Tab-separated table of C-alpha atoms and ligand atoms in Angstrom:
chain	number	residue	atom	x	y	z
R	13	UNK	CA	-39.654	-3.410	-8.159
R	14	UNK	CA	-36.526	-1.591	-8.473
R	15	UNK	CA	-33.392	-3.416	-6.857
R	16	UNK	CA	-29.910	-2.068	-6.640
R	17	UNK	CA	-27.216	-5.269	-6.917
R	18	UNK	CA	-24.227	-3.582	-8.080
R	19	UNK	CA	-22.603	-3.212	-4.766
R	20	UNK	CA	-19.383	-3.956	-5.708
R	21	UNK	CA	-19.613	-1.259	-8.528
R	22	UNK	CA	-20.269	1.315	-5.645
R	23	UNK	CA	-22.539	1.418	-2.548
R	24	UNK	CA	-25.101	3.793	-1.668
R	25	UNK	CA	-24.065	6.248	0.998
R	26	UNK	CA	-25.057	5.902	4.532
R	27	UNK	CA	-27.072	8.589	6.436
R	28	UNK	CA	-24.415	8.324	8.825
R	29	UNK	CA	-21.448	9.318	5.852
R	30	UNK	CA	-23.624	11.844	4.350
R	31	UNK	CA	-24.598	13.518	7.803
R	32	UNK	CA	-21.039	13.532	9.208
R	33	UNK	CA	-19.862	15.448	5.547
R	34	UNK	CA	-22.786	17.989	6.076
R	35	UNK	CA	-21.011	20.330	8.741
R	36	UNK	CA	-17.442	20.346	6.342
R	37	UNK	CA	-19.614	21.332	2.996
R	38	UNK	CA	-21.456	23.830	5.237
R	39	UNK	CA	-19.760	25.505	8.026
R	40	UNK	CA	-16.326	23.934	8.252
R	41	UNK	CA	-14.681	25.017	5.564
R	42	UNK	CA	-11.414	26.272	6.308
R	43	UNK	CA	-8.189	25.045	5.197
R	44	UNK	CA	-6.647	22.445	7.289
R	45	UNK	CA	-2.874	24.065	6.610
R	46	UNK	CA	-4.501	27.665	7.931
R	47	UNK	CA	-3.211	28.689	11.058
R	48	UNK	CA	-6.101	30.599	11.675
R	49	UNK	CA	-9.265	29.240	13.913
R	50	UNK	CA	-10.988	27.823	10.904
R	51	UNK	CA	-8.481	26.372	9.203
R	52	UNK	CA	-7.421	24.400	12.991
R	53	UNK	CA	-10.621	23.501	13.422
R	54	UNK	CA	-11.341	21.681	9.817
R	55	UNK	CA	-7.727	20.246	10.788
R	56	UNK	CA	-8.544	18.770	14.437
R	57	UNK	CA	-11.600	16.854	12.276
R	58	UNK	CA	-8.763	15.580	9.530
R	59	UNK	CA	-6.533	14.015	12.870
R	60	UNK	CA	-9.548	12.579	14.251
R	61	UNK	CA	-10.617	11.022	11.263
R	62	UNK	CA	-7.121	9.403	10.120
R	63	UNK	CA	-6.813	8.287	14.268
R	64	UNK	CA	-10.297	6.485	14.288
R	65	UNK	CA	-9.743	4.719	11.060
R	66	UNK	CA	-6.356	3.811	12.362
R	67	UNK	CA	-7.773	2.202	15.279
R	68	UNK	CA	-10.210	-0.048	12.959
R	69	UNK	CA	-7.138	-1.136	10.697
R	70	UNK	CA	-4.863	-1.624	14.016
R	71	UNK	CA	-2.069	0.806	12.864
R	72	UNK	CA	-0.703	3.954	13.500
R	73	UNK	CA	-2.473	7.202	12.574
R	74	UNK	CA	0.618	8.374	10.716
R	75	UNK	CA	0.443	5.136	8.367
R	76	UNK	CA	-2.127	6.366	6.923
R	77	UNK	CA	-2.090	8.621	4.000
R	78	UNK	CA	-5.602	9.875	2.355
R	79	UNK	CA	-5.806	9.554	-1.316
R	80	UNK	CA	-8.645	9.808	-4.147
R	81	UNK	CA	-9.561	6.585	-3.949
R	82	UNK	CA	-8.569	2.444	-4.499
R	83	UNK	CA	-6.874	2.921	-7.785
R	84	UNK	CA	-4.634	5.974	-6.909
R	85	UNK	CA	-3.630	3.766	-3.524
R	86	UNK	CA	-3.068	0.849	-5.418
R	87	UNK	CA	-0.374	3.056	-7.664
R	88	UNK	CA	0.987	4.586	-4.806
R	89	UNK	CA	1.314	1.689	-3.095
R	90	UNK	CA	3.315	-0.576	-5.958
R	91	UNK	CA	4.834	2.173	-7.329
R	92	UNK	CA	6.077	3.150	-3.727
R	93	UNK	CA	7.531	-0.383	-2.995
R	94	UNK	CA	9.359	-0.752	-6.368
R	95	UNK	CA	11.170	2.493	-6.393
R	96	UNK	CA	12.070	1.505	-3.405
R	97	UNK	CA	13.053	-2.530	-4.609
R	98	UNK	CA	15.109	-1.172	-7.754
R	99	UNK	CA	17.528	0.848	-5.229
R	100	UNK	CA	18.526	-2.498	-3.695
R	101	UNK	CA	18.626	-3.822	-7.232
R	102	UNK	CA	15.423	-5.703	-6.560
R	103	UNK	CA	13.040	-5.638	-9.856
R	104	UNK	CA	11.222	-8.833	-9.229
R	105	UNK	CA	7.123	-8.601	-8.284
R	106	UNK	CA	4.825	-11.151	-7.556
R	107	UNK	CA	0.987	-10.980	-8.136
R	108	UNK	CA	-1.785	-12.728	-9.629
R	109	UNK	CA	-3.709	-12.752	-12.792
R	110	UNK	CA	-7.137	-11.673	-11.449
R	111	UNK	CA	-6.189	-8.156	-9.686
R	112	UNK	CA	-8.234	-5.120	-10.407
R	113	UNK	CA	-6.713	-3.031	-13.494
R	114	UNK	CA	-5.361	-0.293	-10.819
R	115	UNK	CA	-2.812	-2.666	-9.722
R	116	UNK	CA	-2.000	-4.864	-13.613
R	117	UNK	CA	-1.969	-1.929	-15.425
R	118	UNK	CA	0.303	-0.222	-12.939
R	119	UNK	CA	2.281	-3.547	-13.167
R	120	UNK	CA	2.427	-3.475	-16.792
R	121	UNK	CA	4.109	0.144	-16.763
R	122	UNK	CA	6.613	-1.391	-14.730
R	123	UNK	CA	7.060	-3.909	-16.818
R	124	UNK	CA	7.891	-1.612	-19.504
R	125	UNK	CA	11.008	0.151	-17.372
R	126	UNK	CA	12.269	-3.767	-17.070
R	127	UNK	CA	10.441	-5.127	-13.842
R	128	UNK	CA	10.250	-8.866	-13.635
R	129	UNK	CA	6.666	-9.481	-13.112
R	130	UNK	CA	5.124	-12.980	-12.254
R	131	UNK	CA	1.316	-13.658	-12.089
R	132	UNK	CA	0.279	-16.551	-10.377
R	133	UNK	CA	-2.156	-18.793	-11.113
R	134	UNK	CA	-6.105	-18.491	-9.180
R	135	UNK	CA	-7.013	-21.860	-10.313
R	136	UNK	CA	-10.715	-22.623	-10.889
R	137	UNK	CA	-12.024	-22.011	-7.750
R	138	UNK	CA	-10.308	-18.053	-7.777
R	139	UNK	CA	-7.991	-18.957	-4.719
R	140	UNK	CA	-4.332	-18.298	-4.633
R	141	UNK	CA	-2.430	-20.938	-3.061
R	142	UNK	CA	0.059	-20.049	-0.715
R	143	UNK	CA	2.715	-22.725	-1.352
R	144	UNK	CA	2.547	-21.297	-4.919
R	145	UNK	CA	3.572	-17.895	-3.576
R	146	UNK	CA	6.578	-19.405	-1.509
R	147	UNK	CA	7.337	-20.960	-4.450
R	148	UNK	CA	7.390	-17.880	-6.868
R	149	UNK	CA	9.839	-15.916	-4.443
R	150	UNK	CA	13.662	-15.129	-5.991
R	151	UNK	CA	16.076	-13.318	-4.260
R	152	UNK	CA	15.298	-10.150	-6.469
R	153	UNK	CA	11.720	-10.244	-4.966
R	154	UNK	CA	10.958	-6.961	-3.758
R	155	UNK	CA	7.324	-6.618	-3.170
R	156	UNK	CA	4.204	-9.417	-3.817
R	157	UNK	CA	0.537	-8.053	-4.341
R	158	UNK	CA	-2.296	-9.765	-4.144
R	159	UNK	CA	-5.813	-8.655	-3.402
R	160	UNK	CA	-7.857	-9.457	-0.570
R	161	UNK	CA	-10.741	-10.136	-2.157
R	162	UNK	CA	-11.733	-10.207	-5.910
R	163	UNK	CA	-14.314	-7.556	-7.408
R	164	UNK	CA	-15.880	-9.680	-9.462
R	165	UNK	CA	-16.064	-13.230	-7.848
R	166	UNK	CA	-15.821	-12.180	-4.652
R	167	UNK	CA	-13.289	-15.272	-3.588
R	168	UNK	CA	-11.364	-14.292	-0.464
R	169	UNK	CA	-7.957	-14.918	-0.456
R	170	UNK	CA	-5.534	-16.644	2.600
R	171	UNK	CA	-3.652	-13.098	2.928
R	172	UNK	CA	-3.129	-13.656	6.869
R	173	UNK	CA	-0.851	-16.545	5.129
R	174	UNK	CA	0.413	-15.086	2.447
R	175	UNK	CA	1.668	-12.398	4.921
R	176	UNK	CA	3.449	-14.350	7.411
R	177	UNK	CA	5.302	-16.013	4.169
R	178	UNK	CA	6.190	-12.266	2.929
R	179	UNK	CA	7.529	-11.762	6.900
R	180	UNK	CA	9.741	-15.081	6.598
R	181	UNK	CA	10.890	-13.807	3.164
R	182	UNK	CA	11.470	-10.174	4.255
R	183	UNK	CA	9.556	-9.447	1.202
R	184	UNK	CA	6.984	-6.176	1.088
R	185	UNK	CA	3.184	-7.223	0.867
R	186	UNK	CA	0.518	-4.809	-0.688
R	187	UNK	CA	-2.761	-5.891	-0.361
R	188	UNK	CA	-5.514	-4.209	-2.530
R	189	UNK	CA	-8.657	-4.790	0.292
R	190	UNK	CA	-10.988	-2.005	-1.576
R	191	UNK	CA	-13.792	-4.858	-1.616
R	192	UNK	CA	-12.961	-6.313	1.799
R	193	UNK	CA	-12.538	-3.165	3.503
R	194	UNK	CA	-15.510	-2.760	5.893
R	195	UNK	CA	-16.810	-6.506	5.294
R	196	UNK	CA	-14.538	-8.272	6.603
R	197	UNK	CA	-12.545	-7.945	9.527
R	198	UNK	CA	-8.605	-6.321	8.924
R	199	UNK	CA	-6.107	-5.947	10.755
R	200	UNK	CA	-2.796	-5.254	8.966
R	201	UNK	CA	-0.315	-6.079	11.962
R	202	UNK	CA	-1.278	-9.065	12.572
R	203	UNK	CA	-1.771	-10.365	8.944
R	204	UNK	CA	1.439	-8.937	8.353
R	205	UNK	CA	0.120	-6.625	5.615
R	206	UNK	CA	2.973	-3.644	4.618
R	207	UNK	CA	0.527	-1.844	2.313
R	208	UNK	CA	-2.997	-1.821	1.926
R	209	UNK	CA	-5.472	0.134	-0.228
R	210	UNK	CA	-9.178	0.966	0.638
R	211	UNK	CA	-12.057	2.808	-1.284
R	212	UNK	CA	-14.754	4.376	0.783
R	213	UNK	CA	-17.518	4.547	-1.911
R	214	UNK	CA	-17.283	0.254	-1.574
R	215	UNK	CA	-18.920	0.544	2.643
R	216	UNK	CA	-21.333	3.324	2.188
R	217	UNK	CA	-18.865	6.395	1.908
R	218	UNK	CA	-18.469	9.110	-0.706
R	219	UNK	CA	-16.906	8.380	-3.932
R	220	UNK	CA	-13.396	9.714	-5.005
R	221	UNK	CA	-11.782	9.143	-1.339
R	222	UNK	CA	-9.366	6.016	0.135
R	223	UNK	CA	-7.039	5.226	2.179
R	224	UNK	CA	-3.117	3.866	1.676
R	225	UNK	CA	-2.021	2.220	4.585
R	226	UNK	CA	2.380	2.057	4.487
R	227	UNK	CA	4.077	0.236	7.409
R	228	UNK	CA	6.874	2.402	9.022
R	229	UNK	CA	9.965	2.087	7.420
R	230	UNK	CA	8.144	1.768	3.818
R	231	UNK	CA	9.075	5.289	2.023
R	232	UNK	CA	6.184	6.325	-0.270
R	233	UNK	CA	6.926	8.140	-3.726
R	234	UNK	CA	4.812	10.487	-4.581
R	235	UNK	CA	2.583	10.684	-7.414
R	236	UNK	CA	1.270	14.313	-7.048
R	237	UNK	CA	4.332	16.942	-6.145
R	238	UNK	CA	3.223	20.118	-4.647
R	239	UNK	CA	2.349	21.179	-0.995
R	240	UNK	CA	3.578	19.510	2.139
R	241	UNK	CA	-0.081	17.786	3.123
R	242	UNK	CA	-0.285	14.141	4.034
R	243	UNK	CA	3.475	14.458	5.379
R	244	UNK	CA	4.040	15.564	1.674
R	245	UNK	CA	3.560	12.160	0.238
R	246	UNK	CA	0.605	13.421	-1.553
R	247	UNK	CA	0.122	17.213	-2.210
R	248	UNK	CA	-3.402	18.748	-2.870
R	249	UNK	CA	-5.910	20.247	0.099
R	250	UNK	CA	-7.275	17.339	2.231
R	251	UNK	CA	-11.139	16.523	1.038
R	252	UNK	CA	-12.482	16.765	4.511
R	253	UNK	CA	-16.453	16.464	3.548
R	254	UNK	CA	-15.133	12.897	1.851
R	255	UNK	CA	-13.027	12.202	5.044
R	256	UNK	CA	-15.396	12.759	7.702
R	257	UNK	CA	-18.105	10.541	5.335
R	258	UNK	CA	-15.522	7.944	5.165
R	259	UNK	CA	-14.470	7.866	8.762
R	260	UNK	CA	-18.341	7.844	9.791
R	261	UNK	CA	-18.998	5.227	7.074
R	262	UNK	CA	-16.006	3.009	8.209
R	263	UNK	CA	-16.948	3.226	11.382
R	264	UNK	CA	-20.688	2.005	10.841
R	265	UNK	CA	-19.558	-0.592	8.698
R	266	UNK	CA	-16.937	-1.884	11.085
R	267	UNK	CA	-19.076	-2.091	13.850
R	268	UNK	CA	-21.740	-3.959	12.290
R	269	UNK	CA	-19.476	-6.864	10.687
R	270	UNK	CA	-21.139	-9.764	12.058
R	271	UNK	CA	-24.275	-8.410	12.484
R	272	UNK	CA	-24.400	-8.155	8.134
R	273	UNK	CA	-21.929	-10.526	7.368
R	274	UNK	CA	-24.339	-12.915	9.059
R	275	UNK	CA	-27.624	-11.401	7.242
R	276	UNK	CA	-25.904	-10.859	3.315
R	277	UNK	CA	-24.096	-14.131	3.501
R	278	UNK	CA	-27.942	-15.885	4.056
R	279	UNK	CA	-29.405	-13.428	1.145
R	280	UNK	CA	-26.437	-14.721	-1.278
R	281	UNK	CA	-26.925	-18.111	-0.466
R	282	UNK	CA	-30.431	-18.237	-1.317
R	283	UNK	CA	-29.230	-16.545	-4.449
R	284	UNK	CA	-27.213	-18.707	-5.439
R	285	UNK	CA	-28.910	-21.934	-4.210
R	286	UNK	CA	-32.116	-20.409	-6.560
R	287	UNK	CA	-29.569	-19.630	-9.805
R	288	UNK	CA	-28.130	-22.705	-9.838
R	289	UNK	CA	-31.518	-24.067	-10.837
R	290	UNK	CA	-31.195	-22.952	-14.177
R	291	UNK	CA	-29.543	-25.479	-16.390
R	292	UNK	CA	-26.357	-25.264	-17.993
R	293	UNK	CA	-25.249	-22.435	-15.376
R	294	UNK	CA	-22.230	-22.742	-13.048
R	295	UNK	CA	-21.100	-20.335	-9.942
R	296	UNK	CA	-17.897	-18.509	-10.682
R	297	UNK	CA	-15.462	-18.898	-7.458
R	298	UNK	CA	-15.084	-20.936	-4.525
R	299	UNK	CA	-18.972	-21.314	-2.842
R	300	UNK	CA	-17.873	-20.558	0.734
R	301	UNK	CA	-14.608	-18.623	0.682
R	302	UNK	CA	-16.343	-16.042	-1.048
R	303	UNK	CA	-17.507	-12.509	0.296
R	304	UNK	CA	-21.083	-12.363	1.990
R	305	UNK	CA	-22.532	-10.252	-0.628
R	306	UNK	CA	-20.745	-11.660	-4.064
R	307	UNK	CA	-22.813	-14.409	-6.592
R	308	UNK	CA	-21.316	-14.222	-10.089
R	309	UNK	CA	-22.511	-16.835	-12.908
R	310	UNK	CA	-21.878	-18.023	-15.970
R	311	UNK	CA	-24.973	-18.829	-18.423
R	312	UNK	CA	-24.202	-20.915	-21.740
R	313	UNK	CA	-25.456	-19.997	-24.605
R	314	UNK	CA	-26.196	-16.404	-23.730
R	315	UNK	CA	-25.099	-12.744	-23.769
R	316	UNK	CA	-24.397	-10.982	-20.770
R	317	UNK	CA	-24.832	-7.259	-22.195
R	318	UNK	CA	-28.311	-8.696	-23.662
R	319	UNK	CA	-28.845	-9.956	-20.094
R	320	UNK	CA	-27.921	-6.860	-18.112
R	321	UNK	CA	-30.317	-4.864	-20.577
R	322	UNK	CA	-33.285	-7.010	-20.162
R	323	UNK	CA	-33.150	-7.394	-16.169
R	324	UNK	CA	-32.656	-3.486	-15.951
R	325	UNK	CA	-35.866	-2.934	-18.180
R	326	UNK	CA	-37.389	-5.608	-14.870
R	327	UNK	CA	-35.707	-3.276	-12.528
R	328	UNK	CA	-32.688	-5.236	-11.530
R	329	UNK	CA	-29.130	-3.277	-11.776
R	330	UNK	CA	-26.519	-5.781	-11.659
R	331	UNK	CA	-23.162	-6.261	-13.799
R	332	UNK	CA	-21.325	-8.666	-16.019
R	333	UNK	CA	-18.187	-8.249	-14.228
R	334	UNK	CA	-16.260	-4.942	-13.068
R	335	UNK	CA	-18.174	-1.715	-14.217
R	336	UNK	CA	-14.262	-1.044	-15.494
R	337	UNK	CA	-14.235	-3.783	-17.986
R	338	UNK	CA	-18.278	-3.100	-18.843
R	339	UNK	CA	-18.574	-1.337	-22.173
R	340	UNK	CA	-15.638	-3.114	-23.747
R	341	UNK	CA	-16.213	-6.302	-25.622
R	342	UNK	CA	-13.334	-8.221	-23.996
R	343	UNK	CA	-14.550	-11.200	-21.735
R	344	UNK	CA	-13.654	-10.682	-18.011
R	345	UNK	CA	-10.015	-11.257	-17.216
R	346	UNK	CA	-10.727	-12.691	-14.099
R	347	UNK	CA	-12.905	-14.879	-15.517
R	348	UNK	CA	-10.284	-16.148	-17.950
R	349	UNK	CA	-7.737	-16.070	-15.614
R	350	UNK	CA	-9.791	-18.927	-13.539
R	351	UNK	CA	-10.009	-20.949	-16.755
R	352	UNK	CA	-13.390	-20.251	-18.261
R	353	UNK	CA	-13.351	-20.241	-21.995
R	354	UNK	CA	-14.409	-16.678	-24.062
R	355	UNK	CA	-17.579	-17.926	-25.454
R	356	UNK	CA	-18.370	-18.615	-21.410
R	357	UNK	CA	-16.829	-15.831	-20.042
R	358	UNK	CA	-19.245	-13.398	-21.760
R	359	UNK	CA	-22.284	-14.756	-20.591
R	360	UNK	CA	-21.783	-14.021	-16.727
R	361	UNK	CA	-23.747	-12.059	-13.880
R	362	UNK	CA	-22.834	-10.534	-11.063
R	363	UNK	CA	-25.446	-9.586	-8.531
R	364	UNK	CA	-23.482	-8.178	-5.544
R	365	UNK	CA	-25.914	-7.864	-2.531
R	366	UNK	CA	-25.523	-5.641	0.268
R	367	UNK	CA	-27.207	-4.965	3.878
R	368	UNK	CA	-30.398	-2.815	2.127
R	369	UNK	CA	-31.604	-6.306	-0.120
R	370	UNK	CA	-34.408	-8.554	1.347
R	371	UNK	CA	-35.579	-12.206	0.517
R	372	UNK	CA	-38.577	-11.043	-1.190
R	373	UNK	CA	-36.037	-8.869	-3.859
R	374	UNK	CA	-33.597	-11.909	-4.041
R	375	UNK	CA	-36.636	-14.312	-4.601
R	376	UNK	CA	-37.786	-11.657	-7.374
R	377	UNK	CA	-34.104	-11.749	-9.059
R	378	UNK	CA	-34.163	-15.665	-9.322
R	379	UNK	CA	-37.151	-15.324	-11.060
R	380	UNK	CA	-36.136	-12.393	-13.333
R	381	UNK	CA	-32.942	-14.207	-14.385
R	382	UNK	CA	-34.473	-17.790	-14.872
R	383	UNK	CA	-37.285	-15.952	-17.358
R	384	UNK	CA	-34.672	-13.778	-19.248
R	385	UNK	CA	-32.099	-16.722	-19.356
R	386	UNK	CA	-34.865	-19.028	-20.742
R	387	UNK	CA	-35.984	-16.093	-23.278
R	388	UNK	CA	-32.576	-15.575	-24.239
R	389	UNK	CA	-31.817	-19.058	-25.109
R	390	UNK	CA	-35.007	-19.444	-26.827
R	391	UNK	CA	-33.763	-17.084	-29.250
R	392	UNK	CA	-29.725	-18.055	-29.687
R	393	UNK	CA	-28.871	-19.708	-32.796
R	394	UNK	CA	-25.738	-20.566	-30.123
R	395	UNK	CA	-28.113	-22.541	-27.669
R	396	UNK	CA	-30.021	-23.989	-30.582
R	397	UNK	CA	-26.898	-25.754	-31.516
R	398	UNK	CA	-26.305	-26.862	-28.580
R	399	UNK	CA	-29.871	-28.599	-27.800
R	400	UNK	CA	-29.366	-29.832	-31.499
R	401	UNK	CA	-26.157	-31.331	-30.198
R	402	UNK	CA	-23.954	-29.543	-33.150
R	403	UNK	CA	-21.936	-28.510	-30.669
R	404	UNK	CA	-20.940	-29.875	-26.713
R	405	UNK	CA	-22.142	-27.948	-23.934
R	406	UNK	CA	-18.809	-26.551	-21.915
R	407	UNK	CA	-21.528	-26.283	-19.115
R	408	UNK	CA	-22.930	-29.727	-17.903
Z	25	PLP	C1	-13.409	-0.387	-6.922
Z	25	PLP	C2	-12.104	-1.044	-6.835
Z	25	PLP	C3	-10.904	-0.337	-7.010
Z	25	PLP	C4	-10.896	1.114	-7.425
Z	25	PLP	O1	-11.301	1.971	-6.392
Z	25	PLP	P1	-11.722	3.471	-6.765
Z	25	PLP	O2	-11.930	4.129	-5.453
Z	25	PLP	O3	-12.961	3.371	-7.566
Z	25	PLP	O4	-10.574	4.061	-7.525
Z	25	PLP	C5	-9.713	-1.003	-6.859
Z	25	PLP	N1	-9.679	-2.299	-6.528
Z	25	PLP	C6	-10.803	-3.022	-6.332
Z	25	PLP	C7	-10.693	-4.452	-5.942
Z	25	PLP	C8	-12.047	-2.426	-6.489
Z	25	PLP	O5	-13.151	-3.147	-6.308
């Protein structure tokens, strides 16, 4: 059996993406800033495409600004809103310790021009409270970003809240939604979201395409000078094949919401309900605020790279964490960040389900883990110790 439960890594594409990019690698290839027939006609696909996935964010067409993906929105979008902060003499931001690197490392270059940054707390359960973000705000706030939902524990945060506190404040909000985007239901006006960031390869779209939605009144700086596309906020010729694939993908996702919300939510529940079987294990993030398709574990007295190696040789793809932080050594900072301890941190799973799984393949990982967990252990001088009682289990 050969299942695919990296999800959040990146999604298989769609028939529906790939067949709506066929005509634009094919036929349509003109220009969209030609004035001739071609180049208008690969252009009237580029307006439709930003209008319908306007209509599923409920903003304006012109908010929307295509970019190469998640991470180059997630610069644009902080960078954007502290340029824009410093000229009021604003150099305060807000976020939390578990966002994707796009957005902390982007932070950390501000940081380095003299930006006040302050990362909340997610507490153990990988929620960010929203008193806590009230609390954090100074006068020199100028923009607060916090994720919708977290890549590797999947917790969902209360950004409809967190919004309507930014509103009171008069403070910016960015939003980094790559994982909710097409999962769960967004609507930027009326969670009071002033930036967001999606990723199309995360629903079923190509790779190397997303979306930064900017609120009017929000002046974006750009990151790539040159021609006047995208209303010159971000120069380079429009990617229509990846545009159309992501409107078509967005769309197909949108629509059927409840319909697999309702399905991968019942799959990850008897995934987790089956994992938690195994002694000495423990779910990372809250159980029920958590996306439908995210289970992430942690395992004492075991490896994750050595578990990731031996479920792929039984035909299970999952991940320790982010495929980012994968192939470094480091524990997961998100893991830390909700209080696990290293020797913990770096035995974790996640197994990030989508639509395409079945019972029979999530009944099949259960087993595969519980047999490589128990093989694992049974050759750990770490988990010998710990049966021996030479040292305490952090695990109960
Ligand atoms: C995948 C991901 C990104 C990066 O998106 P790319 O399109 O791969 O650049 C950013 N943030 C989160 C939460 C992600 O899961």
């Amino acid at each position: 059996m050969n299942i695919y439960a990296d999800n959040a890594a990146t999604t298989k594409m769609s028939k529906a993406a790939v067949d709506a990019m066929l005509p634009y690698l094919n036929e349509i290839y003109g220009n969209p800033s030609s004035l001739h027939s071609p180049g208008q006609r690969a252009n009237e696909a580029l307006s439709g495409a930003r209008e319908r996935i306007a209509r599923l964010l409920g903003c304006e067409p012109r908010e929307l600004t295509f970019t190469s993906g998640g991470s180059e929105a997630d610069n644009q979008a902080i960078i954007s809103a502290a340029r824009q902060g410093e000229k009021r003499g604003k150099k305060h931001i807000i976020s939390t310790a578990f966002e994707h690197h796009a957005v902390l490392h982007t932070l950390d270059r501000l940081a380095k021009e003299g930006f006040e940054i302050t990362l909340l707390p997610v507490h153990e359960n990988g929620i960010v409270l929203p008193e806590e973000v009230a609390g954090a705000i100074r006068p020199d706030t100028c923009l607060i970003t916090i994720m919708y939902a977290n890549n590797e524990i999947g917790t969902i945060q209360p950004i409809g809240e967190i919004g309507r506190i930014c509103h009171e404040r008069g403070v910016l909000f960015h939003t980094d939604a790559v994982q909710a985007a097409g999962h769960i239901n967004i609507n930027v006006k009326e969670q009071g979201i002033d930036l967001l960031s999606l990723s199309a390869h995360k629903f079923h779209g190509p790779k190397g395409i997303g979306v930064l939605y900017a609120g009017k009144g929000i002046r974006l700086t750009n990151l790539i000078e040159g021609g006047a596309q995208e209303r010159g906020k971000r120069a380079g010729t429009e990617n229509i094949p990846a545009i159309m694939g992501m409107a078509a993908a967005f769309e197909e996702a949108c629509k059927g919401i409840e319909e697999n919300c309702k399905k991968v939510t019942a799959l990850r529940n008897r995934l987790i309900a089956g994992l938690k079987e195994i002694p000495h294990s423990v779910l990372n993030g809250d159980e029920r605020q958590r996306l439908p398709g995210n289970v992430n574990f942690c395992f004492e007295g075991i490896e994750g790279e050595s578990l990731l190696l031996l479920l792929d040789e039984k035909g299970v793809y999952a991940s320790s964490g982010s495929a980012c932080t994968s192939g470094s050594l480091d524990p997961s900072h998100v893991l830390l960040a909700i209080g696990r301890p290293h020797e913990i941190a770096h035995g974790s799973l996640r197994l990030s389900l989508s639509e395409e799984n079945t019972e029979e393949e999530v009944d099949y990982m259960i087993a595969a883990v519980t047999e490589v967990v128990a093989y694992l252990r049974s050759i750990s001088p770490v988990w010998r110790d710990l049966v021996n009682g030479k040292q305490q289990f952090v695990i109960k």
